[in-house]
Short mmCIF file of C-alpha atoms in Angstrom, two decimals:
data_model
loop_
_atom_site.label_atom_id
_atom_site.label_comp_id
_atom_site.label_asym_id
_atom_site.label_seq_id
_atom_site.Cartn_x
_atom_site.Cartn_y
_atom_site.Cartn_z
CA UNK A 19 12.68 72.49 80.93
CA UNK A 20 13.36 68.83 81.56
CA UNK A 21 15.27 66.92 78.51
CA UNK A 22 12.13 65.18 77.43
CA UNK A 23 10.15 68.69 76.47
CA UNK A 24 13.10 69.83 75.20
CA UNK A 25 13.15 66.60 72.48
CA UNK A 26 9.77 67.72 72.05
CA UNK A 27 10.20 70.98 71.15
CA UNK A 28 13.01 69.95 68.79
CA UNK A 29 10.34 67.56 67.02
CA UNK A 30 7.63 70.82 66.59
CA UNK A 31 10.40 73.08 65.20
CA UNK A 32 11.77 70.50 62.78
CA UNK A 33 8.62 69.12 61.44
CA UNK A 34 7.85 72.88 60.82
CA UNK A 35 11.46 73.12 59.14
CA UNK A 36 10.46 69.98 57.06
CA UNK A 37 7.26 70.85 56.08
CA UNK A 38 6.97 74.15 55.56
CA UNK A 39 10.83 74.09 54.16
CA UNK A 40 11.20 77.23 56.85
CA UNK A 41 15.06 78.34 57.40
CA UNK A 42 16.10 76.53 60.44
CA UNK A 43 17.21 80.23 61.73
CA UNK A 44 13.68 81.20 61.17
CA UNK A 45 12.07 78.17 62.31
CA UNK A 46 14.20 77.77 66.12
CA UNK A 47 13.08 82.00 66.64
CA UNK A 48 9.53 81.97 65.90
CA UNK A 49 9.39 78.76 68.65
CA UNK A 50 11.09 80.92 71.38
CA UNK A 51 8.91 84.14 70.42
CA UNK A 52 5.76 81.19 71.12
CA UNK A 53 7.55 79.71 73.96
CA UNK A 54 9.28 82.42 75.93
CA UNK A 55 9.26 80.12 79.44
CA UNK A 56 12.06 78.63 77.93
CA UNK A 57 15.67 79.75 78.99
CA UNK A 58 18.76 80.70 77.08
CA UNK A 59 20.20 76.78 77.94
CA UNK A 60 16.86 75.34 77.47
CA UNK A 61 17.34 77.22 73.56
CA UNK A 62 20.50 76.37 72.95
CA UNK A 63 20.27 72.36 73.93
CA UNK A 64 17.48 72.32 71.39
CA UNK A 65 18.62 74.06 68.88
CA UNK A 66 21.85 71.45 68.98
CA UNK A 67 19.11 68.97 69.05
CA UNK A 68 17.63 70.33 65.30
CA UNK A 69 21.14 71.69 64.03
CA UNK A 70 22.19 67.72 64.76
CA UNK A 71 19.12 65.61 63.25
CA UNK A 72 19.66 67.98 60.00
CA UNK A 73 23.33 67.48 59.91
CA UNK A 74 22.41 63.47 59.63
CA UNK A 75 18.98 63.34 58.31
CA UNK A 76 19.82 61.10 55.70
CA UNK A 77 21.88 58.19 57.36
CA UNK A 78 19.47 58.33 60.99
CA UNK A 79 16.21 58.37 58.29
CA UNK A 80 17.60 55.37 56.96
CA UNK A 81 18.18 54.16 60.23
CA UNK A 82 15.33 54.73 61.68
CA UNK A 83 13.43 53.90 58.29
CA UNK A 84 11.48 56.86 58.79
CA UNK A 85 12.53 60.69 57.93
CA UNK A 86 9.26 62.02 60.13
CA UNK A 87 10.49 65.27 62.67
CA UNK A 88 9.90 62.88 65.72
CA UNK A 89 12.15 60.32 63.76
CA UNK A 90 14.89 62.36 63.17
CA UNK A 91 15.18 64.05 66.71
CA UNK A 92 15.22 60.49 68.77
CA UNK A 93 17.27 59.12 65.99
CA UNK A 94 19.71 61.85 66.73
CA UNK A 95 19.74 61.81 70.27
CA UNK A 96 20.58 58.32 70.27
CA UNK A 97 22.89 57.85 66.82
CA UNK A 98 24.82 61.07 67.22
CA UNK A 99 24.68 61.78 70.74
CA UNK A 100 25.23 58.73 72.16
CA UNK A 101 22.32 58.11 75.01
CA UNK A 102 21.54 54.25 75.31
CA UNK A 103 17.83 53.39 74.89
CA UNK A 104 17.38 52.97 78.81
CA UNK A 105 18.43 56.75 78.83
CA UNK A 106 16.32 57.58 76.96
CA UNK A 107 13.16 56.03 78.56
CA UNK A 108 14.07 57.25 82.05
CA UNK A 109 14.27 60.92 80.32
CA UNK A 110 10.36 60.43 79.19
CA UNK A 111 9.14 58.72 82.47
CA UNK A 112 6.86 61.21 84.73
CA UNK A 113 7.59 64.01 82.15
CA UNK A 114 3.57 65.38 81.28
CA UNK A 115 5.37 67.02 78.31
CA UNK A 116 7.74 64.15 77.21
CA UNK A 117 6.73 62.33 73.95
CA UNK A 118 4.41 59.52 73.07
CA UNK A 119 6.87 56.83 74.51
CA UNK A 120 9.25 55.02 71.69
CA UNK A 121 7.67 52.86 69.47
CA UNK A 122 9.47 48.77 68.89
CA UNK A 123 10.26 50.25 65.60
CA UNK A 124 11.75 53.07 67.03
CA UNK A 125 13.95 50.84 69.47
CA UNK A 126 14.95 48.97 66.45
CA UNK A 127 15.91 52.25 64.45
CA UNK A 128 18.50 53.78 67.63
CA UNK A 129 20.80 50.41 67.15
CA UNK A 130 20.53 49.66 63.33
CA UNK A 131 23.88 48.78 61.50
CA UNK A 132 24.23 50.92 58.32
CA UNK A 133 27.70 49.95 57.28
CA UNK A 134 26.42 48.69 54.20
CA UNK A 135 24.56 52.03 52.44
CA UNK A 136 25.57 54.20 49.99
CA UNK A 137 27.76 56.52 50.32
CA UNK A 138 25.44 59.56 50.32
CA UNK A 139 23.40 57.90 53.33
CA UNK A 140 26.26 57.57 55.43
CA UNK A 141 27.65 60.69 54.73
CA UNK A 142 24.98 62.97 54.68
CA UNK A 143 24.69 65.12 51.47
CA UNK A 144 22.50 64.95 48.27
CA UNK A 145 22.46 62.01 46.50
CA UNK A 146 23.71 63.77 43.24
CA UNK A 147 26.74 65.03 45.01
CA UNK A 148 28.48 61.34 45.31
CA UNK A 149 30.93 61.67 42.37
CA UNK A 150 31.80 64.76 43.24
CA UNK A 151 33.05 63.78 46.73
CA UNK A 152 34.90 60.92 45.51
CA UNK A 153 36.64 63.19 42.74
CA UNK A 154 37.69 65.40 46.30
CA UNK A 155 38.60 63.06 48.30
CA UNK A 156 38.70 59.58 47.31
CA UNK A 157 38.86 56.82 49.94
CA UNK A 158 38.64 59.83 52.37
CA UNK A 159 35.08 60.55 50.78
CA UNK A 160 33.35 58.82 53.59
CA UNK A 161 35.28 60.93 56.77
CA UNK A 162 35.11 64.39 55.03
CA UNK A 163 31.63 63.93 54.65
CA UNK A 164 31.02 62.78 58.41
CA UNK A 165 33.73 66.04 59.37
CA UNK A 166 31.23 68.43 57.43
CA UNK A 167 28.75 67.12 59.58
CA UNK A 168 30.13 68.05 63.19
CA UNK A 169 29.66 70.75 64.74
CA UNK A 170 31.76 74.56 64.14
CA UNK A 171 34.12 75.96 66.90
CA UNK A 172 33.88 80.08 66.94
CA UNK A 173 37.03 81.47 65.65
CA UNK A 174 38.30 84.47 66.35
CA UNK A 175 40.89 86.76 63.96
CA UNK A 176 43.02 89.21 65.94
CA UNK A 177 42.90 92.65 64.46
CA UNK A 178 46.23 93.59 64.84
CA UNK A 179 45.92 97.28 63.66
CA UNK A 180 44.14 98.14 66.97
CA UNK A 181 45.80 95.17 69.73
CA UNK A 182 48.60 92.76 70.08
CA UNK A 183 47.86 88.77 70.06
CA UNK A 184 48.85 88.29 73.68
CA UNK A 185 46.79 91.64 74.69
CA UNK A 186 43.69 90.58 72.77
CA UNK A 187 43.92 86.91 73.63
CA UNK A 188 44.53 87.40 77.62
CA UNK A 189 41.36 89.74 76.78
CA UNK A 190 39.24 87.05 75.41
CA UNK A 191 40.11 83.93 77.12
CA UNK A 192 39.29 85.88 80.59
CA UNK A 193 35.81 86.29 79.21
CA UNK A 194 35.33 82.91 77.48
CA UNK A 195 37.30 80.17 78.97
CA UNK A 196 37.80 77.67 76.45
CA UNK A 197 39.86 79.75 73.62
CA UNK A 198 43.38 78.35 72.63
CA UNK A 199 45.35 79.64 70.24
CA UNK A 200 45.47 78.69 66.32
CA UNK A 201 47.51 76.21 65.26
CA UNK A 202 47.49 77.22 61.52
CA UNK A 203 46.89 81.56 61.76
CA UNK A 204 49.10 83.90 63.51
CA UNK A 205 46.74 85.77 64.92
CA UNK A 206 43.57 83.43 65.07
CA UNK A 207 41.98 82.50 68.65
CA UNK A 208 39.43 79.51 68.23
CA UNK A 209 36.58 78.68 70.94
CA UNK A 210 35.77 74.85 70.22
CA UNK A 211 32.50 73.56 70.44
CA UNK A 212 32.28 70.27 72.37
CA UNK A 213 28.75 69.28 73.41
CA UNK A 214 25.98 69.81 70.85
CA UNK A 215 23.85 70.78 74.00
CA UNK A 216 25.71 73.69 75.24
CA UNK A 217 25.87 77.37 73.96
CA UNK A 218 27.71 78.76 71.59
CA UNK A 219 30.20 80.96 72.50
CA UNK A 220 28.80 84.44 72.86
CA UNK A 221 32.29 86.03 70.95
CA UNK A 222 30.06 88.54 69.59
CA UNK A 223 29.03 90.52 73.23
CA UNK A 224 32.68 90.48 75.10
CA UNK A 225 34.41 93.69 75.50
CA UNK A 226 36.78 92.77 73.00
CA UNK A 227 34.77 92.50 70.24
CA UNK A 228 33.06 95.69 70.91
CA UNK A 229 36.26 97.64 71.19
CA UNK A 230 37.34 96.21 67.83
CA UNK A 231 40.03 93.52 68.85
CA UNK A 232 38.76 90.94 67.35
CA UNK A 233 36.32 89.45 64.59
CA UNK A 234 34.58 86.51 64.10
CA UNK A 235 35.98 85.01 61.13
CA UNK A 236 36.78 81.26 60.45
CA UNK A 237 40.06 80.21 60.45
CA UNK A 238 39.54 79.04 56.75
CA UNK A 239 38.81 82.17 56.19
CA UNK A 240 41.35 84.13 57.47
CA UNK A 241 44.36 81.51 55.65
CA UNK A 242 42.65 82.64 52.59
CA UNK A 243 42.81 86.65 53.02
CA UNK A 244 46.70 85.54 54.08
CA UNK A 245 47.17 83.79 50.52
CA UNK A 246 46.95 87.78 49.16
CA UNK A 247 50.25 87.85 50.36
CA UNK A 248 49.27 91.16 51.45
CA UNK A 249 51.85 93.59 52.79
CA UNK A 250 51.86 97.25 53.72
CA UNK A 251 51.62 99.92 50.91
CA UNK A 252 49.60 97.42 48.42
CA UNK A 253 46.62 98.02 46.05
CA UNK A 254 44.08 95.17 46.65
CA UNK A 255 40.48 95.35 45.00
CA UNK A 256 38.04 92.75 46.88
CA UNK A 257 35.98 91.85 44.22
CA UNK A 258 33.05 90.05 45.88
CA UNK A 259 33.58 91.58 49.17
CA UNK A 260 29.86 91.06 50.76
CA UNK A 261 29.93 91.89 54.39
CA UNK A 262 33.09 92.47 54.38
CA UNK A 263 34.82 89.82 56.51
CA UNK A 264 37.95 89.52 53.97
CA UNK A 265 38.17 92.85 53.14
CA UNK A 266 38.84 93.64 57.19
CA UNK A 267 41.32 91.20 57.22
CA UNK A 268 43.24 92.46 53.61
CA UNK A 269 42.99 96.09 55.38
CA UNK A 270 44.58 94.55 58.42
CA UNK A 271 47.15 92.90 56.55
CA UNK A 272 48.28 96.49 55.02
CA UNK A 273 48.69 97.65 58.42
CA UNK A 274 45.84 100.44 56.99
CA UNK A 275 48.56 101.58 54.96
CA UNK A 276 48.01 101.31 50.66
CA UNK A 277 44.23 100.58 49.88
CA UNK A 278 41.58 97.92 49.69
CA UNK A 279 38.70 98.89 47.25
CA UNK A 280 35.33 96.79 48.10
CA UNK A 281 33.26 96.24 45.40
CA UNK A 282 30.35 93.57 45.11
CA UNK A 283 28.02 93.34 42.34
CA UNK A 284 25.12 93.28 44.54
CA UNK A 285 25.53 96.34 46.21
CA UNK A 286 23.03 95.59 48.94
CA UNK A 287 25.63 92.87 50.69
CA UNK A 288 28.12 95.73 51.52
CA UNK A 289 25.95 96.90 54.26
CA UNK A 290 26.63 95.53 56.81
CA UNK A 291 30.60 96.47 55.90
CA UNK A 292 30.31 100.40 57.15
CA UNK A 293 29.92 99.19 60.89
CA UNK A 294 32.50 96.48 60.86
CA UNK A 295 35.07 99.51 59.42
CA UNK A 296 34.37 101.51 61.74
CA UNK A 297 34.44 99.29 64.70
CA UNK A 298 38.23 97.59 63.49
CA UNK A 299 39.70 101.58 62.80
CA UNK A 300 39.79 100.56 59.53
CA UNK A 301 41.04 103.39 57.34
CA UNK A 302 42.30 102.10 54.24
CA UNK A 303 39.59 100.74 52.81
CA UNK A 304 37.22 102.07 49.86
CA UNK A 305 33.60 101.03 49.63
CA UNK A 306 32.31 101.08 45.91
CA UNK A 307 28.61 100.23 45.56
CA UNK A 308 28.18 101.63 41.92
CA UNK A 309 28.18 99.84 38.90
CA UNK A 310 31.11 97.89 38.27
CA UNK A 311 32.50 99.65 34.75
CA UNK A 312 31.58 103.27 36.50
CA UNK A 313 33.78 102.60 39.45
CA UNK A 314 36.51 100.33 39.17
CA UNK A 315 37.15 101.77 35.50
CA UNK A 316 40.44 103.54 36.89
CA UNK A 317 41.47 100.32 38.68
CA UNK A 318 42.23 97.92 35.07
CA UNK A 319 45.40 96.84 35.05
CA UNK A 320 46.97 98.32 38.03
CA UNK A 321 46.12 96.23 41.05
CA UNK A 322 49.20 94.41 43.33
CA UNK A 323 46.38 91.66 43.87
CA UNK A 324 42.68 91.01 43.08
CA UNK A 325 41.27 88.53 45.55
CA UNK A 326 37.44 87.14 44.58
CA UNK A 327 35.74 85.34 46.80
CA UNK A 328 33.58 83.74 44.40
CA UNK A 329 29.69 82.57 44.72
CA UNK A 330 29.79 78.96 45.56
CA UNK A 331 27.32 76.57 46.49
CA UNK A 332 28.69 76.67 50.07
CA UNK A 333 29.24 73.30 50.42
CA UNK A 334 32.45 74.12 52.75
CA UNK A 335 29.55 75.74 55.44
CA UNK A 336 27.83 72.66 55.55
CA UNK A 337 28.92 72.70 59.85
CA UNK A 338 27.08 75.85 60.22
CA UNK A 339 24.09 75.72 57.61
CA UNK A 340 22.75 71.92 57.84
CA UNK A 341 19.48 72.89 56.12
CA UNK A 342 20.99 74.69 53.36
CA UNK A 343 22.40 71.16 51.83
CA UNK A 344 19.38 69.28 51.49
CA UNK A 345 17.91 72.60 49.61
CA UNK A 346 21.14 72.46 46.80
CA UNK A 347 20.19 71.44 43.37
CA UNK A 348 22.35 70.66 40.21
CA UNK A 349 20.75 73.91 38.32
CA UNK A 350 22.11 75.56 41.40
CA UNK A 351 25.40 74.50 40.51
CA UNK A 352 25.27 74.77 36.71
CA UNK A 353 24.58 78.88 37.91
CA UNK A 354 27.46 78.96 40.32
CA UNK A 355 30.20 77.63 37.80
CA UNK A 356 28.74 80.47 34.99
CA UNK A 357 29.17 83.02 38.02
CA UNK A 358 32.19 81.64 39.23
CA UNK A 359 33.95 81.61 35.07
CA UNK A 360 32.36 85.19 35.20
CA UNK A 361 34.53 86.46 38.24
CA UNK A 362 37.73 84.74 36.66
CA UNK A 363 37.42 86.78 34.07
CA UNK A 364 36.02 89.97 34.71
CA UNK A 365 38.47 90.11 37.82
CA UNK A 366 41.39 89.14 36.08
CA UNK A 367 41.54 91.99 34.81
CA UNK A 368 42.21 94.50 36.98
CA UNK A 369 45.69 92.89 38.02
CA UNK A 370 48.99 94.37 36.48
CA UNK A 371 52.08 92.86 35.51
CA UNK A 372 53.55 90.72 38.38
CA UNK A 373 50.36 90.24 40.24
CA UNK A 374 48.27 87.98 41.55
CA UNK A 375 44.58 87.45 40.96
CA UNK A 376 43.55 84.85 44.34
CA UNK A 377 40.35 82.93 43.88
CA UNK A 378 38.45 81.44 46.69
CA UNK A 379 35.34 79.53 47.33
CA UNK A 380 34.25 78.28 50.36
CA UNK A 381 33.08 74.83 48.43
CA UNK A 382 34.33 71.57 48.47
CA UNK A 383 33.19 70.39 45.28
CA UNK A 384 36.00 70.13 42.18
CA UNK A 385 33.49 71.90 39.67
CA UNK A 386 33.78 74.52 41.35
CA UNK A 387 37.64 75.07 42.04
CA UNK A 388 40.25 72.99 40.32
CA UNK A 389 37.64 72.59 37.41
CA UNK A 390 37.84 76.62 37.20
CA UNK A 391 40.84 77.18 37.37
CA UNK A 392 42.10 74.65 34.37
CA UNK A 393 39.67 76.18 32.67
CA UNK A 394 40.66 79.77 32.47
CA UNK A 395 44.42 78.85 32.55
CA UNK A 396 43.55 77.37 29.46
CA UNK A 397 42.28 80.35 28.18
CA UNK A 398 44.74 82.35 29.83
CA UNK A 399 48.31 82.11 29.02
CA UNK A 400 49.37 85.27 30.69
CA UNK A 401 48.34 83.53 34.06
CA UNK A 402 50.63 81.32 35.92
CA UNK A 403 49.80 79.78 39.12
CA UNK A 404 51.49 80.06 42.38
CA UNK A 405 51.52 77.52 45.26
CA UNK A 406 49.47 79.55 48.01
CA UNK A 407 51.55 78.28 50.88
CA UNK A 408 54.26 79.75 49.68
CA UNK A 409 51.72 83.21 49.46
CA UNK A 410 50.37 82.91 52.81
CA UNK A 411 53.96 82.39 54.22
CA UNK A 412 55.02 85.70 52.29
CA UNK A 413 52.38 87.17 54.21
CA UNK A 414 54.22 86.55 57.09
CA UNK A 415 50.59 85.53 58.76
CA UNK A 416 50.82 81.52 59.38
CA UNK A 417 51.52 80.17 62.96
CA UNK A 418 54.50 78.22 63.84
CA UNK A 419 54.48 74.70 62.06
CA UNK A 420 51.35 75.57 60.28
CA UNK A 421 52.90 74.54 56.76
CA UNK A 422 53.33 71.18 57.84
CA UNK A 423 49.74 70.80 58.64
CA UNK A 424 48.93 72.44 55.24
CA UNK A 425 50.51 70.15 52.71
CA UNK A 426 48.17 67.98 53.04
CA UNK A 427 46.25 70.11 51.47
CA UNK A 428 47.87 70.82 47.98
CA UNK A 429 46.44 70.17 45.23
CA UNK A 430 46.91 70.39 41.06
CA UNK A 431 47.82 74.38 40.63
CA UNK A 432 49.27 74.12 43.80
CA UNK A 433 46.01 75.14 45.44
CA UNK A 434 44.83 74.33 48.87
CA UNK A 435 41.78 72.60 49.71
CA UNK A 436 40.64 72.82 53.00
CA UNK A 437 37.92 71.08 54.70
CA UNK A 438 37.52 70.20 58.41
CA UNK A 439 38.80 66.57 58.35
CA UNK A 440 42.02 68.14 56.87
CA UNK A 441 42.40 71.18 58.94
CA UNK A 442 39.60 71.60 61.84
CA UNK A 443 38.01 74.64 59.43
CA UNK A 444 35.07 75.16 56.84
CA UNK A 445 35.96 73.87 53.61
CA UNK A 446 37.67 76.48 51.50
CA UNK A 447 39.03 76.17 48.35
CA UNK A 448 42.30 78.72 47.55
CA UNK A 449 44.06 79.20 44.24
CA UNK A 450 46.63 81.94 43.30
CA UNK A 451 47.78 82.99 39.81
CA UNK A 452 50.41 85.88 39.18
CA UNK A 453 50.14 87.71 35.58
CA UNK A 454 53.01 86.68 33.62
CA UNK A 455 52.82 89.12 30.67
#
C-alpha cells in the first residue's frame, strides 16, 4: 500500500472508533479481516497512524478546528509526525486511493500555533482532569502530559529462576536488534519504540519467550513487584493479582522458594495466570479463585508482605491505551477511590507484625495514591510508611545507579511516582507501609 491509502485507511478505522465508540483494538482488526491485501507493515504504519491521532485528539482538533476522523489523521501526520505540507501533497498525487486532496482550511490547521490553550488541549486528557495534573506535577503538568502521550517501548523482565541476564539477553537481542539493557531494573531488557510507523517488537514469538526466559512486563512494573522487598523463603499474598504479571515476578523474587498466594476478587482475571506459571517453572505460587473469606481465612495476620495492585483508572497506561482516556469519567473515579479504600483495608489485614502491606496503582492522579494513603494512615496507627527505594534496594533487584534516577521520584510517605517524563515507564504509583503493632 502506498502512504496515501494507508492515511485513508487510518481515517475509515478512526471515524468507526469515533462513532461507533468501538475499542481501537477492535476497530484496527475488523479493518484487516475486510482488507486482508494489506501487509503486516502496511498494518502496523496505520495502526501508529490511529494509536497517534488518539494520543493528541484534543490539541490537533483544536488545531485543525475540526475533531472529524479525516481531521485527526492529517492533523497527526503533520503535527506529530512531522511531514511538511509539500509532503504531504506529493504522497496524494497519482494515488487512485489517496484522499480528497487537503482542503485551505486544512493547510491552515497542519501549521496553527496553539501555545496559548488550555492546558487540557495541549496536553491531551479530559478536561476535568486539569487540577489533578497540576496537584502531580506542577509546572511539569504540561511535559508529563505530552510524555503520556508518546509512544511505549516493549520491556522485557528476565526470569531469573529459569536463565541468567547475560544468557537471556544475548538470547533476545540476537532475535530483536534494538534491546539495551535497563537502566533502573536488574534484570529488565527494554526494546524502544522509535518511529510510530514501524512494528512493534514481536517479544512475544522469539524463542526466549517461549522457553520461559523472559516476560513482557513494563519496567514500572517490575520496580513495583521489587518494592516487596521480596527475598527467598517469604509469605507474599497478591491481592489483586489479575493475569498474573506481578505475581510471576514476586515468585521470581523468592527464587520459587516460600509462597505467593494469588487471589483476585474477580476470579475470571486469573486465567490467563495458569499458562504464564507454567511457562516461567513457576512453583511457588498458589492460585485461589474462591471467595475471599473461604480462602485466605488461614492467611490473617501472618503474611511477610501483602502487595495490592489496586483498580485504578489507568491513567499511567495512557502510552498504550489512547482511547481508553477520552472514555474516563469522574463517576469512574469516585468508584475507583471506594475500591481502592476497600483494598487498603481488607488487605491490610492479612500482614503480621513487622510487615509490609505495598500498594500500587498504575495511575497518575493524587486521588488515587497519596490521597489513599493519608487517608488510611489516618485511620491506621499501627501502619507506618517506608520509603520504597530503600525496599526495592533490599530487594537487591535495582540496576547500577538506578537510585539516583529514582529520587526524583519521592514523594510525601516516601512513595514513588513514576511516570514516563520521570523515568521512560508507565506511570505507577508505589507506597509501602510496615505494621508497627
Amino acid at each position: 500500500m502506498r502512504d496515501a491509502a494507508k492515511i485513508a485507511a487510518a481515517i475509515e478505522i478512526l471515524d468507526s472508533q469515533l462513532r461507533q465508540h468501538t475499542p481501537v483494538k477492535d476497530a484496527v482488526r475488523d479493518w484487516g479481516k475486510a482488507n486482508r491485501y494489506a501487509g503486516s507493515g502496511d498494518r502496523a504504519w496505520i495502526t501508529g497512524l490511529v494509536l497517534d491521532a488518539l494520543r493528541h485528539q484534543s490539541s490537533v482538533g483544536h488545531a485543525m478546528q475540526d475533531d472529524s476522523a479525516r481531521a485527526l489523521a492529517f492533523g497527526t501526520v503533520a503535527r506529530v509526525w512531522g511531514l511538511f505540507v509539500e509532503e504531504i501533497d506529493a504522497m496524494m498525487e497519482g494515488d487512485p486511493h489517496a484522499p480528497e486532496t487537503l482542503t485551505n482550511a486544512e493547510r491552515s490547521g497542519l501549521e496553527r500555533d496553539i501555545s496559548d490553550a488550555p492546558l487540557y488541549i495541549r496536553g491531551d486528557f479530559p478536561q476535568w482532569l486539569e487540577g489533578s495534573f497540576q496537584r502531580a506535577f506542577g509546572d511539569k503538568a504540561e511535559e508529563e502530559a505530552h510524555e503520556l502521550c508518546s509512544r511505549a517501548p516493549v520491556d522485557l523482565r528476565v526470569n531469573e529462576v529459569q536463565v541468567g541476564f547475560d544468557k537471556a539477553f544475548k538470547e533476545v537481542s540476537s532475535k530483536l536488534k534494538t534491546a539495551e539493557p535497563s537502566e533502573l531494573a536488574a534484570m529488565a531488557i527494554r526494546i524502544p519504540q522509535r518511529d510510530p510507523r514501524g512494528k512493534s517488537a514481536a517479544a512475544e514469538s522469539i524463542p526466549a519467550y517461549g522457553k520461559g526466559w523472559v516476560e513482557v512486563q513494563d519496567i514500572g512494573s517490575q520496580l513495583a513487584a521489587l518494592a516487596s522487598g521480596g527475598r527467598e523463603g517469604m509469605q507474599i499474598l497478591d491481592y489483586c493479582a489479575g493475569a498474573g504479571g506481578k505475581t510471576l515476578a514476586l515468585s521470581a523474587l523468592l527464587n520459587n522458594t516460600g509462597q505467593i498466594h494469588a487471589w483476585d476478587i474477580d476470579w475470571r482475571r486469573l486465567r490467563a495466570i495458569w499458562p504464564r506459571l507454567k511457562r516461567a517453572g513457576a512453583h511457588n505460587v498458589q492460585v485461589q479463585d474462591a471467595e475471599e473469606d473461604k480462602c485466605l481465612a488461614d492467611l490473617v495476620g501472618k503474611m511477610d508482605v501483602v502487595f495490592c495492585d489496586a483498580p485504578c483508572t489507568g491513567t499511567g497506561t495512557w502510552r498504550r491505551r489512547p482511547d481508553a482516556k477520552w472514555r474516563l469519567r469522574e463517576r469512574a473515579l469516585e468508584t475507583r477511590i471506594g475500591e481502592q479504600d476497600t483494598v487498603l483495608e481488607r488487605g491490610s489485614r492479612y500482614v503480621k507484625q513487622g510487615g509490609r502491606l505495598v500498594y500500587v496503582t498504575c495511575s497518575v492522579l493524587p486521588e488515587e495514591n497519596e490521597d489513599r494513603i493519608t487517608a488510611f494512615l489516618a485511620s491506621h496507627e499501627n501502619f507506618k510508611p517506608v520509603p520504597a527505594i530503600k525496599a526495592m534496594q533490599a530487594s537487591g533487584g535495582l540496576a547500577k545507579g538506578a537510585e539516583e534516577i529514582l529520587e526524583k521520584c519521592v514523594g510525601n510517605h516516601g512513595a514513588l511516582q513514576l511516570s514516563p517524563a520521570r523515568t521512560d515507564t508507565d506511570g505507577f504509583y508505589i507506597c509501602v507501609m510496615e505494621r508497627v503493632g
